CSV table of C-alpha atoms in Angstrom, one decimal:
chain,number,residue,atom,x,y,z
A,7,UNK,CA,0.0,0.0,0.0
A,8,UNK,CA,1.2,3.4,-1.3
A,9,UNK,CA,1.8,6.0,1.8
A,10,UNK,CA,0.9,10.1,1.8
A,11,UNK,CA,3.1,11.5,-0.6
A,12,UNK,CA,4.3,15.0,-0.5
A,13,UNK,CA,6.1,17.3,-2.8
A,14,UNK,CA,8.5,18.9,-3.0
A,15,UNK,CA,10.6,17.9,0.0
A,16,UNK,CA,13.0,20.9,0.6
A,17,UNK,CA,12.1,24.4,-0.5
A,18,UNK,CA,14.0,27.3,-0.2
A,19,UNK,CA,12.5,31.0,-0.9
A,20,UNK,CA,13.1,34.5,0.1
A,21,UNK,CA,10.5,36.4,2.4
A,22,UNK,CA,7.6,37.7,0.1
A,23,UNK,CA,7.6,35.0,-2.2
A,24,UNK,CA,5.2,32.4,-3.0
A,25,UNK,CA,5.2,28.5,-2.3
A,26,UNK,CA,3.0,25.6,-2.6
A,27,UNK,CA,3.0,22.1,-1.1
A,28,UNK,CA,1.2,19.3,-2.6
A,29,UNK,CA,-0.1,16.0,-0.5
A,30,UNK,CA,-1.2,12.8,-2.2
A,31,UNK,CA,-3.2,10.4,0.8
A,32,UNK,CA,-3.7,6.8,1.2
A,33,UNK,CA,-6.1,5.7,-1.3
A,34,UNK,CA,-9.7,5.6,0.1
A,35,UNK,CA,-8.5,8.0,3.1
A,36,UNK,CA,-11.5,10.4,3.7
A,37,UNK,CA,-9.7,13.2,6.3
A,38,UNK,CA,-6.5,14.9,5.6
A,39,UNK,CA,-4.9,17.0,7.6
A,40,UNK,CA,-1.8,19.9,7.4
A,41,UNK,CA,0.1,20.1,9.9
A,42,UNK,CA,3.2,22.6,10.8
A,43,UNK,CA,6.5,21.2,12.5
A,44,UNK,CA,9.0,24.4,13.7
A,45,UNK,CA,12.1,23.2,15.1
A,46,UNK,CA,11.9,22.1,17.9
A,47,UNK,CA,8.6,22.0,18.4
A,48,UNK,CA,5.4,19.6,18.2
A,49,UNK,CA,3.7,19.6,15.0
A,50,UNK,CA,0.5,22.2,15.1
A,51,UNK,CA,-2.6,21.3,13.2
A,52,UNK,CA,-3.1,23.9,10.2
A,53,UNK,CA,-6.6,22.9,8.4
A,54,UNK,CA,-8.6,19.3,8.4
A,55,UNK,CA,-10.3,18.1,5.2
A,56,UNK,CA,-13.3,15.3,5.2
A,57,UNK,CA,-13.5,14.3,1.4
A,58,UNK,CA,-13.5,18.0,-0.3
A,59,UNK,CA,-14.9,19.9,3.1
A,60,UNK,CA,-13.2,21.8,5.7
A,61,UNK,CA,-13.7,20.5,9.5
A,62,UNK,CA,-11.2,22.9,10.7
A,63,UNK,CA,-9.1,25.7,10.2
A,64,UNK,CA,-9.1,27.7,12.9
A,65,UNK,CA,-5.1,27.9,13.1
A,66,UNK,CA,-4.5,28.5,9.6
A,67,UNK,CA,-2.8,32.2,8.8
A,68,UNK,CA,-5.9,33.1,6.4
A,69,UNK,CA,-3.9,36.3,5.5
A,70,UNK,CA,-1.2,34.2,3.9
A,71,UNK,CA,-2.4,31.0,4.0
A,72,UNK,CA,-4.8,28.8,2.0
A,73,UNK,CA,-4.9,25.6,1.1
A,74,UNK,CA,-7.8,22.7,-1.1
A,75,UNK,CA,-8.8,19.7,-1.8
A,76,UNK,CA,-11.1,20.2,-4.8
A,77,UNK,CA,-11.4,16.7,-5.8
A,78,UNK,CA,-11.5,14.9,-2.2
A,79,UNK,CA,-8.3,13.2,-2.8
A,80,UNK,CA,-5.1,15.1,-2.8
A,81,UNK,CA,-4.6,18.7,-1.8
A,82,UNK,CA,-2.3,21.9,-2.3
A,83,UNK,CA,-1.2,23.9,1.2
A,84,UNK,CA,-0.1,27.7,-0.7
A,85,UNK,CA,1.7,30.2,1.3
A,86,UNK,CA,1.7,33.9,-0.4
A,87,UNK,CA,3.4,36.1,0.5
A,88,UNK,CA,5.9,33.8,2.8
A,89,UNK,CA,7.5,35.0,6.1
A,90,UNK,CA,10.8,33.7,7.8
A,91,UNK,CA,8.4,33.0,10.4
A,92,UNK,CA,7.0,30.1,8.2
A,93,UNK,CA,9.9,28.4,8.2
A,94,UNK,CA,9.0,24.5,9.2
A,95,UNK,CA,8.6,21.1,8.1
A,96,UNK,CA,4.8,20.9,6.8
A,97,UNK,CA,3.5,17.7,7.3
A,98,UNK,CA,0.8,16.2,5.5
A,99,UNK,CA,-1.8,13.5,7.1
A,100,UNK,CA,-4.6,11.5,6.1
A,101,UNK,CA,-7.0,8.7,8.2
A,102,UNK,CA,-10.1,7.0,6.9
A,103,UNK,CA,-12.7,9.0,8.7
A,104,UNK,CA,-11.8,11.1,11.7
A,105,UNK,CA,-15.1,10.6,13.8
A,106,UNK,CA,-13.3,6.8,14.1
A,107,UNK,CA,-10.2,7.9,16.1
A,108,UNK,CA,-7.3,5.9,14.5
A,109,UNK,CA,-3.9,6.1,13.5
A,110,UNK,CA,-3.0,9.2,11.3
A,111,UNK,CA,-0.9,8.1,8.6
A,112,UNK,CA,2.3,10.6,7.6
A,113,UNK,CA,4.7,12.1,4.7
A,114,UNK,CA,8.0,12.5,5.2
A,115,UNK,CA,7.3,16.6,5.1
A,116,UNK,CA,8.0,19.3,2.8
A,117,UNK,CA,10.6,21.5,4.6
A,118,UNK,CA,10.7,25.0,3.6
A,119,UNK,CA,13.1,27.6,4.7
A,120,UNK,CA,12.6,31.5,4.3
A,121,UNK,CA,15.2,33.8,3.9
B,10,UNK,CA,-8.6,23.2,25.4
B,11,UNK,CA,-6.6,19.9,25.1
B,12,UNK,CA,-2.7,19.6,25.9
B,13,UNK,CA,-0.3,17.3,26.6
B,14,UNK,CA,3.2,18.2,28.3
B,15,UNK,CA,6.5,16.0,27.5
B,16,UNK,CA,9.1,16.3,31.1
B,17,UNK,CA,12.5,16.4,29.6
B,18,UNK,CA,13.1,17.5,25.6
B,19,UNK,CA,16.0,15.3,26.2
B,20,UNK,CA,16.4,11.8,27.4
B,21,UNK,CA,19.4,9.6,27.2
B,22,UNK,CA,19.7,5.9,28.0
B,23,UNK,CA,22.6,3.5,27.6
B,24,UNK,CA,21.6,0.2,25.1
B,25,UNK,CA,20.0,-2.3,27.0
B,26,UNK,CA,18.6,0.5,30.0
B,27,UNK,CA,14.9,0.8,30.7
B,28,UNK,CA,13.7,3.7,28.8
B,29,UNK,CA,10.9,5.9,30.2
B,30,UNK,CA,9.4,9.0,28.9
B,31,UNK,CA,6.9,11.6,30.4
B,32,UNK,CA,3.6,12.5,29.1
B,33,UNK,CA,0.4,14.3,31.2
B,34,UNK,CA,-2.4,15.8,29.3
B,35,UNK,CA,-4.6,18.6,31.0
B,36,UNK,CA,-8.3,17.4,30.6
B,37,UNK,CA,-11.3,16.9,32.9
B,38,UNK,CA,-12.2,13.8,31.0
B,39,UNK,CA,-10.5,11.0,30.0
B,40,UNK,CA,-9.3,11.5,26.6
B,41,UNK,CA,-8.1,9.6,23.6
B,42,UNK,CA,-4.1,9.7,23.6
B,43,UNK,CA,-1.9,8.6,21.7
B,44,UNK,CA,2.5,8.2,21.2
B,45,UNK,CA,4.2,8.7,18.0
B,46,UNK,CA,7.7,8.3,16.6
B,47,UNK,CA,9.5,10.6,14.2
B,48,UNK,CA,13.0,9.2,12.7
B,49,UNK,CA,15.1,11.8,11.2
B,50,UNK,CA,13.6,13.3,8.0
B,51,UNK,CA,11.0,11.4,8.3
B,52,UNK,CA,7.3,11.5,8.9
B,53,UNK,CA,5.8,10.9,12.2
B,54,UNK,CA,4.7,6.8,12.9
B,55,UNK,CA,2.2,5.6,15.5
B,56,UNK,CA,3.7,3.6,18.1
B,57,UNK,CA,0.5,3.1,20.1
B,58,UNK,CA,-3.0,4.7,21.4
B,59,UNK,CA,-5.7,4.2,24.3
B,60,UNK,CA,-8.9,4.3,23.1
B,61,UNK,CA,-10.6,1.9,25.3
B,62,UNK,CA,-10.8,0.6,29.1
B,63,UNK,CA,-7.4,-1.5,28.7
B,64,UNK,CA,-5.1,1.1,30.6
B,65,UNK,CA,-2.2,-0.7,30.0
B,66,UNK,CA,-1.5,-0.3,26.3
B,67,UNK,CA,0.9,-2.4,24.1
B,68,UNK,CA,2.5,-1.0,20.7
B,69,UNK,CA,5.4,-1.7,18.3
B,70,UNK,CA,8.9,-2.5,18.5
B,71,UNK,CA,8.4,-3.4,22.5
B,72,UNK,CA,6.9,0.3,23.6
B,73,UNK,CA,4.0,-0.1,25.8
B,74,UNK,CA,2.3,2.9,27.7
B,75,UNK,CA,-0.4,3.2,31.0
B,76,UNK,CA,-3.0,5.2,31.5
B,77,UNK,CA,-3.2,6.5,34.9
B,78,UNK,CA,-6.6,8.9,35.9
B,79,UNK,CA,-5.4,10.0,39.2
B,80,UNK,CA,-2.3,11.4,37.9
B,81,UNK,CA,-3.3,12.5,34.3
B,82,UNK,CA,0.0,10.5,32.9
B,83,UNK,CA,0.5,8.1,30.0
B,84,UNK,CA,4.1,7.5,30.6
B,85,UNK,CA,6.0,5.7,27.3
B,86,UNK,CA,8.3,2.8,28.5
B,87,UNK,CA,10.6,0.2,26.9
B,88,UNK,CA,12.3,-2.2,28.9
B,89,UNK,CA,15.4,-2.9,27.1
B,90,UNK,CA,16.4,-0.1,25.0
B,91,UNK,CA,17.8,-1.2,21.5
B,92,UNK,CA,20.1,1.8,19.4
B,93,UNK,CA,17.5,1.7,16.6
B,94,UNK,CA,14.9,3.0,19.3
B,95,UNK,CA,17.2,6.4,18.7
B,96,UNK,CA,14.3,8.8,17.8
B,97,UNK,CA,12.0,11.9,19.0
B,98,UNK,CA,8.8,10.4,20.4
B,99,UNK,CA,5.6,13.1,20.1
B,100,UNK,CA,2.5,12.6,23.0
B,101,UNK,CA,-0.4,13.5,21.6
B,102,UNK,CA,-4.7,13.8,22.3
B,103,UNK,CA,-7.5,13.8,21.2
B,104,UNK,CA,-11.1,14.6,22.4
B,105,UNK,CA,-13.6,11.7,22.6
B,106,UNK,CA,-16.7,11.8,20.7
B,107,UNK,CA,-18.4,14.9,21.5
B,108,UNK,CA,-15.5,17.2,22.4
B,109,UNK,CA,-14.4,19.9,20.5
B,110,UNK,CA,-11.2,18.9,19.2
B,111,UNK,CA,-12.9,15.3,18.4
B,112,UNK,CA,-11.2,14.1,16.0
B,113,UNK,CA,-8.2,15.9,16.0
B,114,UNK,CA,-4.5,15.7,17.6
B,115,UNK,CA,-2.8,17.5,19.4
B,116,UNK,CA,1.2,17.4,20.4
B,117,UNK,CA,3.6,17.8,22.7
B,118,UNK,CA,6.9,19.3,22.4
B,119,UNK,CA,8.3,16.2,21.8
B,120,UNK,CA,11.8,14.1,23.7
B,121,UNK,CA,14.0,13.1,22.0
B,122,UNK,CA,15.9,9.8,23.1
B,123,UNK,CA,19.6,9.0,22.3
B,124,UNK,CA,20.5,5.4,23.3
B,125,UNK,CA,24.8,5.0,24.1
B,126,UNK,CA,26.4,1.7,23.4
């Protein structure tokens, strides 16, 4: 069985610019989550998809952050313009239906660092 | 809102040395919770969860964890630590059904164990 997979893996931009993440999930996975990872730190939960729906995104930086998951399958995390504040690992996550509580299944990360 | 706090960012064990590490989650009712494992550059794995009434719970590669209500804890041990068990190891929880972060995880700070030959 495939894992998530998540693109690119390193990114390096200068403050202002634009980037964008990109998360494949398990196959038949309904929820998918973003997380962010800053060094040193445990990861914090951006925005929750079920299928093509937001659950959550209280803790997602609307001002510079937005992300979809048009098709209920994979999803795009964009960052515009970027801060050196939003330098992390980003972590993408996906589980077959959050109301079971279960295992959340991984990437390895995108890590992106602003200069 | 749910948190969990990690005692020591750092632990370090000699191979072979039981390894214990600290988790206590702030919550007036029991929630779910939950251990994970990050190796470097890679994405976090679940070692193990308690979901149910079982409070001792028993997970992968020899990691087991107990649920203890009087003292808010789920403490992660390892009897025999092994080098490969070199990782950072992320506490996490969840609301149960009806909460409001239902659904959803949230970490600690994470601890990051070094096992010495």
């Amino acid at each position: 069985e495939a894992g998530v997979a998540q693109s690119p893996r390193y990114k390096i931009i200068e403050k202002r610019q634009s980037v964008a993440f990109w998360c494949n999930p398990i196959s038949g996975h309904a929820t998918l989550y973003w997380y962010q990872q800053i060094l040193g730190q445990g990861p914090k939960l951006l925005i929750q998809f079920q299928n093509n729906g937001v659950v959550d995104d209280s803790q997602l930086p609307k001002d510079r952050f937005s992300a979809e998951r048009l098709k209920g399958v994979d999803s795009t995390l964009k960052i515009q313009p970027a801060k050196l504040e939003d330098s992390a690992v980003y972590l993408c996550a996906s589980s077959l239906n959050f109301q079971v509580p279960g295992e959340l299944f991984f990437g390895e990360g995108s890590r992106l660092t602003v200069l | 809102a749910q948190s969990v706090t990690q005692l020591g960012s750092h632990v370090s064990v000699s191979e072979g040395a039981l390894v214990l590490l600290r988790c206590n989650y702030s919550s007036s009712v029991p929630p779910y919770l939950f251990w994970y494992v990050q190796y470097p550059n890679q994405g976090l794995q679940l070692l193990l969860k308690y979901t149910s009434a079982a409070t001792l719970v028993k997970g992968i590669n020899g990691f087991e964890a107990e649920f203890k209500k009087s003292e808010t804890s789920f403490h992660l041990t390892k009897p025999s630590a092994h080098m490969s068990d070199a990782a950072e190891y992320f506490c996490a929880v969840s609301d149960r059904a009806g909460g409001t972060s239902y659904g959803k995880l949230t970490f600690g700070q994470g601890t990051i164990l070094t096992v010495h030959p």
